[in-house]
Coordinates of C-alpha atoms and ligand atoms in Angstrom, one line a residue:
M1 CA -3.2 10.5 20.5
D2 CA 0.3 11.4 19.3
S3 CA 1.6 14.2 17.1
I4 CA 4.9 14.5 15.3
I5 CA 6.8 17.8 15.4
V6 CA 9.2 18.5 12.5
T7 CA 11.5 21.6 12.3
G8 CA 13.1 22.6 9.0
N9 CA 16.7 21.8 9.6
G10 CA 18.5 22.0 6.2
P11 CA 19.9 19.3 4.0
L12 CA 19.7 15.6 4.9
N13 CA 22.6 13.1 4.6
G14 CA 22.9 9.4 5.3
Q15 CA 21.2 6.1 4.8
I16 CA 17.6 4.9 5.4
P17 CA 16.7 1.2 5.4
I18 CA 13.5 0.3 3.5
A19 CA 11.2 -2.3 5.0
G20 CA 9.1 -5.0 3.5
A21 CA 6.0 -3.9 1.7
K22 CA 2.8 -3.3 3.6
N23 CA 0.7 -3.9 0.5
A24 CA 2.5 -7.1 -0.3
C25 CA 2.3 -8.4 3.3
L26 CA -1.4 -7.7 3.4
T27 CA -2.1 -10.0 0.5
L28 CA 0.5 -12.6 1.4
M29 CA -0.9 -13.2 4.9
P30 CA -4.4 -14.3 3.7
A31 CA -2.6 -16.8 1.4
T32 CA -2.0 -18.9 4.6
L33 CA -5.8 -19.7 4.5
L34 CA -5.2 -21.7 1.3
S35 CA -3.2 -24.5 2.9
E36 CA -3.2 -26.6 6.1
E37 CA 0.6 -26.3 6.2
P38 CA 2.5 -23.4 7.7
L39 CA 3.4 -20.3 5.8
T40 CA 6.3 -18.1 7.0
L41 CA 6.9 -14.6 5.8
T42 CA 10.3 -13.0 6.4
N43 CA 11.2 -9.3 6.0
A44 CA 7.7 -8.4 7.2
P45 CA 7.1 -4.7 8.1
R46 CA 6.1 -3.8 11.7
L47 CA 2.9 -1.8 11.2
S48 CA -0.5 -1.5 12.8
D49 CA -2.2 -2.8 9.6
I50 CA -0.2 -6.0 9.9
K51 CA -1.4 -6.4 13.5
T52 CA -5.0 -5.9 12.3
M53 CA -4.5 -8.6 9.6
S54 CA -3.1 -11.0 12.2
A55 CA -6.1 -10.4 14.5
L56 CA -8.4 -11.1 11.5
L57 CA -6.7 -14.4 10.6
Q58 CA -6.7 -15.4 14.3
S59 CA -10.4 -14.7 14.4
L60 CA -10.8 -17.3 11.7
G61 CA -8.9 -19.9 13.6
A62 CA -5.4 -19.4 12.1
E63 CA -2.3 -19.2 14.3
V64 CA -0.1 -16.1 13.6
S65 CA 3.2 -15.6 15.6
A66 CA 5.3 -12.5 15.1
L67 CA 9.0 -13.5 15.6
Q68 CA 12.3 -11.8 15.5
D69 CA 11.0 -8.4 16.6
G70 CA 8.0 -8.8 14.3
Q71 CA 10.0 -9.2 11.0
V72 CA 9.1 -12.9 10.7
L73 CA 5.4 -14.0 10.6
A74 CA 4.9 -17.7 11.2
M75 CA 1.3 -18.6 10.3
S76 CA -0.7 -21.8 10.2
S77 CA -4.3 -22.3 9.1
H78 CA -4.5 -26.0 10.0
D79 CA -7.6 -25.6 12.1
L80 CA -9.8 -22.9 10.7
N81 CA -13.0 -22.8 12.7
N82 CA -14.8 -19.6 11.6
H83 CA -15.5 -18.3 8.1
T84 CA -16.9 -14.9 9.0
A85 CA -14.7 -11.7 8.8
H86 CA -16.5 -9.4 11.2
Y87 CA -17.2 -5.7 10.6
D88 CA -15.4 -4.6 13.8
I89 CA -12.1 -5.8 12.2
V90 CA -12.9 -5.1 8.5
R91 CA -13.9 -1.5 9.2
K92 CA -10.4 -0.8 10.5
M93 CA -8.7 -2.0 7.4
R94 CA -10.1 -2.5 3.9
A95 CA -7.5 -5.1 2.9
S96 CA -9.4 -7.4 5.2
N97 CA -11.5 -8.2 2.1
L98 CA -8.5 -10.2 0.8
V99 CA -9.6 -13.2 2.9
L100 CA -12.7 -13.6 0.7
G101 CA -11.0 -15.4 -2.2
P102 CA -8.8 -17.8 -0.1
M103 CA -11.6 -18.7 2.3
L104 CA -14.0 -19.4 -0.6
A105 CA -11.4 -21.6 -2.3
R106 CA -10.4 -23.5 0.9
L107 CA -13.7 -23.8 2.8
G108 CA -16.3 -23.4 0.0
Q109 CA -17.9 -20.5 1.9
A110 CA -17.0 -17.1 3.3
I111 CA -18.9 -14.3 5.0
V112 CA -17.0 -11.0 4.8
S113 CA -18.2 -7.6 6.0
L114 CA -18.2 -4.9 3.3
P115 CA -15.5 -2.4 4.4
G116 CA -17.8 0.7 3.9
G117 CA -16.5 4.1 2.8
C118 CA -12.9 5.4 3.0
A119 CA -11.3 8.9 3.2
I120 CA -9.9 8.6 -0.3
G121 CA -12.9 7.2 -2.2
A122 CA -16.0 4.9 -2.3
R123 CA -13.9 1.8 -3.0
P124 CA -16.7 -0.7 -3.9
M125 CA -16.0 -4.5 -4.3
D126 CA -18.0 -5.1 -7.5
L127 CA -14.9 -6.2 -9.5
H128 CA -14.0 -8.8 -6.8
I129 CA -17.6 -10.1 -6.8
E130 CA -17.8 -10.3 -10.6
A131 CA -14.5 -12.2 -10.9
L132 CA -15.4 -14.7 -8.1
E133 CA -18.8 -15.3 -9.6
A134 CA -17.1 -16.0 -12.9
L135 CA -15.3 -18.9 -11.0
G136 CA -18.8 -20.2 -10.0
A137 CA -19.2 -18.6 -6.6
E138 CA -22.7 -17.5 -5.5
I139 CA -22.4 -14.2 -3.7
E140 CA -25.2 -12.1 -2.1
L141 CA -25.1 -9.0 0.1
K142 CA -27.0 -9.3 3.4
D143 CA -26.9 -6.9 6.3
G144 CA -23.7 -5.4 5.2
Y145 CA -22.0 -8.7 4.7
L146 CA -21.0 -10.6 1.5
H147 CA -22.2 -14.1 1.8
A148 CA -20.3 -16.2 -0.6
K149 CA -20.5 -19.9 -1.3
A150 CA -19.2 -22.5 -3.7
P151 CA -20.5 -25.8 -2.3
R152 CA -19.1 -27.9 -5.2
G153 CA -15.8 -25.9 -5.3
L154 CA -14.7 -23.2 -7.7
K155 CA -14.3 -23.8 -11.4
G156 CA -11.6 -22.2 -13.6
A157 CA -12.8 -19.7 -16.2
T158 CA -11.7 -16.9 -18.4
H159 CA -12.6 -13.5 -17.0
E160 CA -11.7 -9.9 -17.9
L161 CA -11.6 -7.3 -15.1
R162 CA -13.4 -4.0 -16.1
F163 CA -10.6 -2.2 -14.3
A164 CA -7.1 -3.5 -13.4
S165 CA -7.9 -3.5 -9.7
V166 CA -5.1 -4.6 -7.3
G167 CA -7.4 -6.2 -4.7
A168 CA -9.7 -7.9 -7.2
T169 CA -6.7 -9.4 -9.0
E170 CA -5.2 -10.7 -5.7
N171 CA -8.5 -12.2 -4.5
T172 CA -9.1 -13.9 -7.8
V173 CA -5.6 -15.3 -8.2
M174 CA -5.7 -16.7 -4.7
A175 CA -9.1 -18.3 -5.2
A176 CA -8.2 -19.8 -8.6
T177 CA -5.2 -21.7 -7.2
L178 CA -7.6 -24.3 -5.8
A179 CA -10.3 -24.1 -8.5
K180 CA -10.9 -27.1 -10.9
G181 CA -9.4 -26.3 -14.2
T182 CA -7.7 -23.3 -15.7
T183 CA -8.4 -19.6 -15.0
V184 CA -7.3 -16.9 -17.4
L185 CA -7.6 -13.5 -15.7
K186 CA -7.4 -10.6 -18.3
N187 CA -6.8 -6.9 -17.6
A188 CA -5.1 -8.1 -14.4
A189 CA -3.3 -5.6 -12.2
R190 CA 0.5 -5.7 -12.7
E191 CA 1.8 -4.2 -9.4
P192 CA 5.0 -5.6 -7.8
E193 CA 2.9 -6.7 -4.8
I194 CA 1.0 -9.1 -7.2
V195 CA 4.2 -10.5 -8.6
D196 CA 5.4 -11.1 -5.0
L197 CA 2.1 -12.9 -4.2
V198 CA 2.4 -15.1 -7.2
R199 CA 6.0 -16.0 -6.3
C200 CA 4.8 -17.0 -2.8
L201 CA 1.8 -19.0 -4.2
R202 CA 4.2 -20.8 -6.6
A203 CA 6.4 -21.7 -3.6
M204 CA 3.3 -23.2 -2.0
G205 CA 2.8 -25.4 -5.1
A206 CA 0.5 -23.3 -7.2
Q207 CA 0.7 -23.3 -11.0
I208 CA 0.6 -19.7 -12.3
D209 CA 2.0 -17.8 -15.2
G210 CA 1.9 -14.2 -16.4
E211 CA 2.4 -12.2 -13.2
G212 CA 3.5 -8.7 -13.9
T213 CA 1.6 -8.8 -17.2
S214 CA -2.1 -8.1 -17.9
T215 CA -3.0 -11.7 -18.4
I216 CA -2.4 -14.2 -15.5
T217 CA -3.1 -17.9 -16.1
I218 CA -3.8 -20.1 -13.1
Q219 CA -4.0 -23.9 -13.4
G220 CA -5.9 -25.1 -10.3
V221 CA -4.4 -27.8 -8.0
D222 CA -6.0 -30.0 -5.3
R223 CA -4.0 -28.6 -2.5
L224 CA -1.1 -26.2 -1.6
H225 CA 1.7 -26.9 0.8
G226 CA 3.7 -24.8 3.2
A227 CA 6.5 -22.4 2.3
T228 CA 8.8 -19.6 3.5
H229 CA 8.7 -16.3 1.5
P230 CA 10.6 -13.0 1.8
V231 CA 8.3 -10.0 1.5
V232 CA 9.3 -7.6 -1.4
T233 CA 10.7 -4.2 -0.6
D234 CA 8.1 -1.4 0.0
R235 CA 8.2 0.7 -3.1
I236 CA 5.9 3.3 -1.5
E237 CA 8.1 3.7 1.6
L238 CA 11.0 3.8 -0.8
G239 CA 9.5 6.6 -2.9
T240 CA 8.5 8.5 0.2
Y241 CA 12.1 8.6 1.5
M242 CA 13.5 9.4 -1.9
I243 CA 11.5 12.7 -1.7
A244 CA 13.1 13.6 1.7
P245 CA 16.5 14.8 0.2
A246 CA 14.6 16.1 -2.8
I247 CA 12.5 18.5 -0.7
A248 CA 15.1 19.3 2.1
G249 CA 18.3 19.1 0.0
G250 CA 21.2 16.8 0.6
E251 CA 21.9 13.2 -0.3
V252 CA 20.2 10.0 1.0
E253 CA 20.8 6.3 0.2
C254 CA 17.7 4.2 0.5
L255 CA 19.0 0.8 1.5
G256 CA 17.2 -2.1 -0.3
G257 CA 15.7 0.2 -2.9
K258 CA 15.4 -1.1 -6.5
M259 CA 14.9 1.1 -9.6
E260 CA 12.5 -1.5 -11.2
L261 CA 10.0 -0.8 -8.4
V262 CA 9.9 2.9 -8.9
E263 CA 10.8 3.6 -12.6
S264 CA 8.1 6.0 -13.5
F265 CA 8.4 7.8 -10.2
A266 CA 12.2 8.1 -10.5
A267 CA 11.8 9.5 -14.0
K268 CA 9.6 12.3 -12.7
L269 CA 12.2 13.1 -10.0
D270 CA 14.9 13.2 -12.7
E271 CA 12.6 15.6 -14.8
A272 CA 12.4 17.8 -11.6
G273 CA 16.2 18.0 -11.5
I274 CA 16.8 15.4 -8.8
S275 CA 19.5 12.9 -9.3
V276 CA 18.6 9.2 -8.6
T277 CA 21.4 6.6 -9.0
E278 CA 21.6 2.9 -8.3
T279 CA 24.2 1.7 -5.8
D280 CA 25.1 -1.8 -4.7
K281 CA 23.0 -1.2 -1.6
G282 CA 20.0 0.6 -3.0
L283 CA 19.1 3.9 -4.6
K284 CA 20.9 7.2 -3.9
V285 CA 18.9 10.4 -4.2
A286 CA 20.5 13.9 -4.2
R287 CA 19.6 17.5 -4.6
R288 CA 22.7 19.5 -4.2
N289 CA 21.8 23.0 -5.3
G290 CA 19.1 25.0 -7.0
R291 CA 15.4 24.6 -6.6
V292 CA 13.3 21.7 -7.7
K293 CA 11.7 22.1 -11.2
A294 CA 7.9 21.9 -11.5
V295 CA 6.7 18.8 -13.4
N296 CA 3.2 17.5 -14.3
V297 CA 2.1 14.1 -12.9
T298 CA -0.8 11.8 -13.7
T299 CA -1.4 8.8 -11.4
E300 CA -2.0 5.5 -13.2
V301 CA -2.0 1.8 -12.5
F302 CA 1.5 0.1 -12.5
P303 CA 3.9 0.7 -14.2
G304 CA 2.5 4.2 -14.3
F305 CA 3.0 6.8 -11.6
P306 CA 1.7 5.3 -8.3
T307 CA -1.3 7.0 -6.6
D308 CA 0.3 6.2 -3.2
L309 CA 3.1 8.6 -4.0
Q310 CA 0.9 11.5 -5.3
A311 CA 0.6 13.3 -1.9
Q312 CA 4.3 13.1 -1.3
M313 CA 5.0 14.4 -4.8
M314 CA 2.5 17.3 -4.2
A315 CA 4.5 18.3 -1.1
L316 CA 7.7 18.4 -3.3
M317 CA 5.9 20.5 -6.0
C318 CA 4.9 23.0 -3.4
T319 CA 8.5 24.1 -3.2
A320 CA 9.2 23.8 -6.9
E321 CA 10.1 26.6 -9.4
G322 CA 7.0 27.1 -11.6
T323 CA 3.6 25.5 -11.8
S324 CA 2.8 21.8 -11.9
V325 CA -0.5 20.0 -12.6
L326 CA -1.2 16.8 -10.7
E327 CA -4.0 14.5 -11.9
E328 CA -5.4 11.8 -9.6
T329 CA -7.1 9.1 -11.8
I330 CA -7.3 6.2 -9.4
F331 CA -9.2 7.5 -6.4
E332 CA -11.9 10.2 -6.5
N333 CA -11.1 12.0 -3.3
R334 CA -7.3 11.9 -2.8
F335 CA -6.4 15.6 -2.3
M336 CA -7.2 15.8 1.4
H337 CA -3.6 16.9 2.1
A338 CA -4.0 20.0 -0.2
P339 CA -5.8 22.2 2.4
E340 CA -3.3 21.2 5.1
L341 CA -0.3 22.1 2.8
T342 CA -2.0 25.4 2.1
R343 CA -2.0 26.0 5.8
M344 CA 1.8 25.9 5.4
G345 CA 1.8 28.6 2.8
A346 CA 1.5 26.4 -0.3
Q347 CA -0.5 27.6 -3.4
I348 CA -2.8 24.8 -4.6
E349 CA -6.0 24.9 -6.5
V350 CA -8.0 21.7 -6.7
H351 CA -10.8 21.1 -9.3
G352 CA -12.2 17.6 -9.2
G353 CA -9.3 15.2 -9.9
T354 CA -6.8 17.9 -10.9
A355 CA -4.6 20.0 -8.6
T356 CA -2.6 23.0 -9.8
V357 CA 0.4 23.8 -7.6
T358 CA 2.3 27.0 -7.9
G359 CA 5.6 26.5 -6.1
V360 CA 6.7 28.9 -3.3
E361 CA 10.3 29.9 -2.2
R362 CA 9.7 28.5 1.3
L363 CA 6.9 26.8 3.2
K364 CA 6.1 27.9 6.8
G365 CA 5.7 25.5 9.7
A366 CA 2.1 25.3 11.1
P367 CA -0.1 22.9 13.0
V368 CA -1.7 20.5 10.5
M369 CA -3.8 17.4 10.6
A370 CA -3.3 13.9 9.0
T371 CA -6.4 12.6 7.2
D372 CA -5.1 9.4 5.7
L373 CA -1.9 7.3 5.5
R374 CA -0.1 9.0 2.5
A375 CA -1.5 12.5 3.3
S376 CA 0.1 12.2 6.8
V377 CA 3.6 11.5 5.5
S378 CA 3.3 14.3 2.9
L379 CA 2.9 16.8 5.7
I380 CA 6.0 15.5 7.5
L381 CA 8.0 15.8 4.2
A382 CA 6.7 19.4 3.8
G383 CA 7.8 20.1 7.4
L384 CA 11.4 19.0 6.5
A385 CA 11.6 22.0 4.1
A386 CA 9.5 24.5 6.1
E387 CA 10.6 27.4 8.1
G388 CA 10.0 26.8 11.8
E389 CA 7.9 24.1 13.4
T390 CA 5.3 21.9 11.8
R391 CA 3.1 19.9 14.2
V392 CA 1.3 16.9 12.5
S393 CA -1.6 15.6 14.6
R394 CA -3.5 12.2 14.3
V395 CA -0.3 10.4 13.3
Y396 CA -2.1 7.0 14.0
H397 CA -2.7 7.2 10.3
L398 CA 1.0 7.1 9.7
D399 CA 1.6 4.0 11.9
R400 CA -0.5 2.0 9.5
G401 CA 2.1 2.2 6.8
Y402 CA 5.4 3.6 8.1
E403 CA 7.6 1.9 10.7
H404 CA 10.1 4.1 12.8
V405 CA 9.6 7.3 10.8
V406 CA 11.1 9.5 13.5
R407 CA 14.1 7.2 13.9
K408 CA 14.7 6.9 10.2
L409 CA 14.5 10.6 9.5
E410 CA 16.5 11.6 12.6
G411 CA 19.2 9.2 11.3
V412 CA 19.8 11.4 8.3
G413 CA 19.8 14.7 10.2
A414 CA 16.1 15.7 10.4
K415 CA 14.9 17.6 13.5
I416 CA 11.8 15.5 14.4
E417 CA 10.1 14.1 17.5
R418 CA 7.0 12.3 18.4
I419 CA 5.0 13.7 21.4
K420 CA 1.8 12.7 23.2
D421 CA -1.0 15.2 22.8
E422 CA -2.3 16.6 26.1
Ligands
EPZ1 C1 -4.5 -1.2 -3.3 O1 -5.8 -0.9 -2.9 C2 -3.6 -0.6 -2.2 N1 -3.9 -1.2 -0.9 C3 -3.8 0.9 -2.2 O2 -2.8 1.4 -1.2 C4 -3.5 1.5 -3.5 O3 -3.8 2.8 -3.5 C5 -4.4 0.8 -4.6 O4 -4.2 -0.6 -4.6 C6 -4.0 1.3 -6.0 O5 -2.7 1.1 -6.3 C7 -3.5 -2.5 -0.6 O6 -2.8 -3.1 -1.4 C8 -3.8 -3.0 0.7 P1 -7.8 -1.1 -6.4 P2 -7.1 -1.6 -3.6 O7 -8.7 -2.3 -6.2 O8 -6.8 -3.0 -3.9 C9 -11.9 0.9 -7.8 C10 -2.1 2.7 0.6 O9 -1.9 3.9 0.7 N2 -12.5 -0.4 -7.6 O10 -6.8 -1.3 -7.4 O11 -8.3 -1.3 -2.8 C11 -11.5 1.6 -6.5 O12 -12.6 2.2 -5.9 C12 -3.3 2.1 -0.1 O13 -1.2 1.9 0.9 C13 -13.8 -0.6 -7.9 O14 -14.5 0.3 -8.4 O15 -7.1 -0.8 -5.0 C14 -10.4 2.5 -6.9 O16 -10.9 3.7 -7.3 C15 -4.4 3.1 -0.3 N3 -14.4 -1.8 -7.7 C16 -9.7 1.8 -8.0 O17 -10.6 0.8 -8.5 C17 -13.7 -2.8 -7.1 O18 -14.2 -3.9 -6.9 C18 -8.4 1.1 -7.6 O19 -8.7 0.2 -6.6 C19 -12.3 -2.6 -6.8 C20 -11.8 -1.4 -7.0

């Protein structure tokens, strides 16, 4: 196993390129199952989760080739020969459950392992099941697997999600593209990754309106054709690197960043005294002098403050002037980074879904442990501002969602290295 060692090294300066979005790519890849014709994704991120999704699609009989150093994914589902997504792949990555809708729509049947528990919450699939049942699917849970079938095909319907779940919206929209008739999905999630998915499906011949709003209308078609689609910029990687100059000082331009992807987050940085400006290449973030101001944050569904940036924001608030309150409303157990940050001298009190952070002058480097993807990067960000050395272990969590972290941060002056644990 590897660890990453970060040594506080003063202000950062330079540019960081932002990759394609993991959470868009993980829903775009299963869309290949909807058509016999090839689907090619460009600007794909090089991450272990993408490799896991490739392995899952290949286990169903799809062809997946990573070209151009992995930034292009050429996929074809012409000869699917298996409709079971096995536990040994699904347990590695929950997003595997995004093959359920497309397989059901294309093959009329699908068997998908339930992912099981996760570090940040229970994360059930009840909303996915309710929506697909509304489209006429028969779904039963047997031996830890969801057995879904629609022998006469899916049928369009009007359905309201009880919660604007990202995954349930993605599975339902994909399934409805090949259903007979019209589906109206209400209280749909509005995340940019869903807008990107709909753009890709439309390029494949789907008839969809309303992406980015709470009501998405899908007019079913008989078949979808091939397409080439560029993956949208990763707004969570973007937000993460926007915090680097905020916490360590300096000025960094995030290449490919767009304000529309991070509006509510950027507004919080502005409130904390961090300047965020649009450039012709991306977003420039700077903290020249003075300490960060404490601000309160509540995570919400898009366009609210993203839960996937809560841990990184907590790291920043650990160094702020004053006390901030962070409320996590999306996942029930997403403060695992707090005790690790406390090991670095942070002052954090957690009660249920609320964390109260009293900023300190300076964090101190310490050995800490990554517990999930976003928690791991928050520890690296804290290390950029800490006195001495921070050693983050179990960084395999990081590889799931961040490509070339060491190279990207080194490029703006950070003192950081990856080492193999003895
Ligand atoms: C997506 O997960 C992202 N993952 C998550 O990013 C992100 O945190 C989340 O959306 C919220 O923005 C991918 O896109 C691969 P949800 P997803 O369904 O689709 C509950 C990261 O760090 N719920 O919107 O699983 C659920 O338990 C990851 O990159 C049900 O109760 O999120 C959670 O509390 C972490 N029943 C809430 O809704 C359901 O059937 C939001 O889940 C579905 C969800």
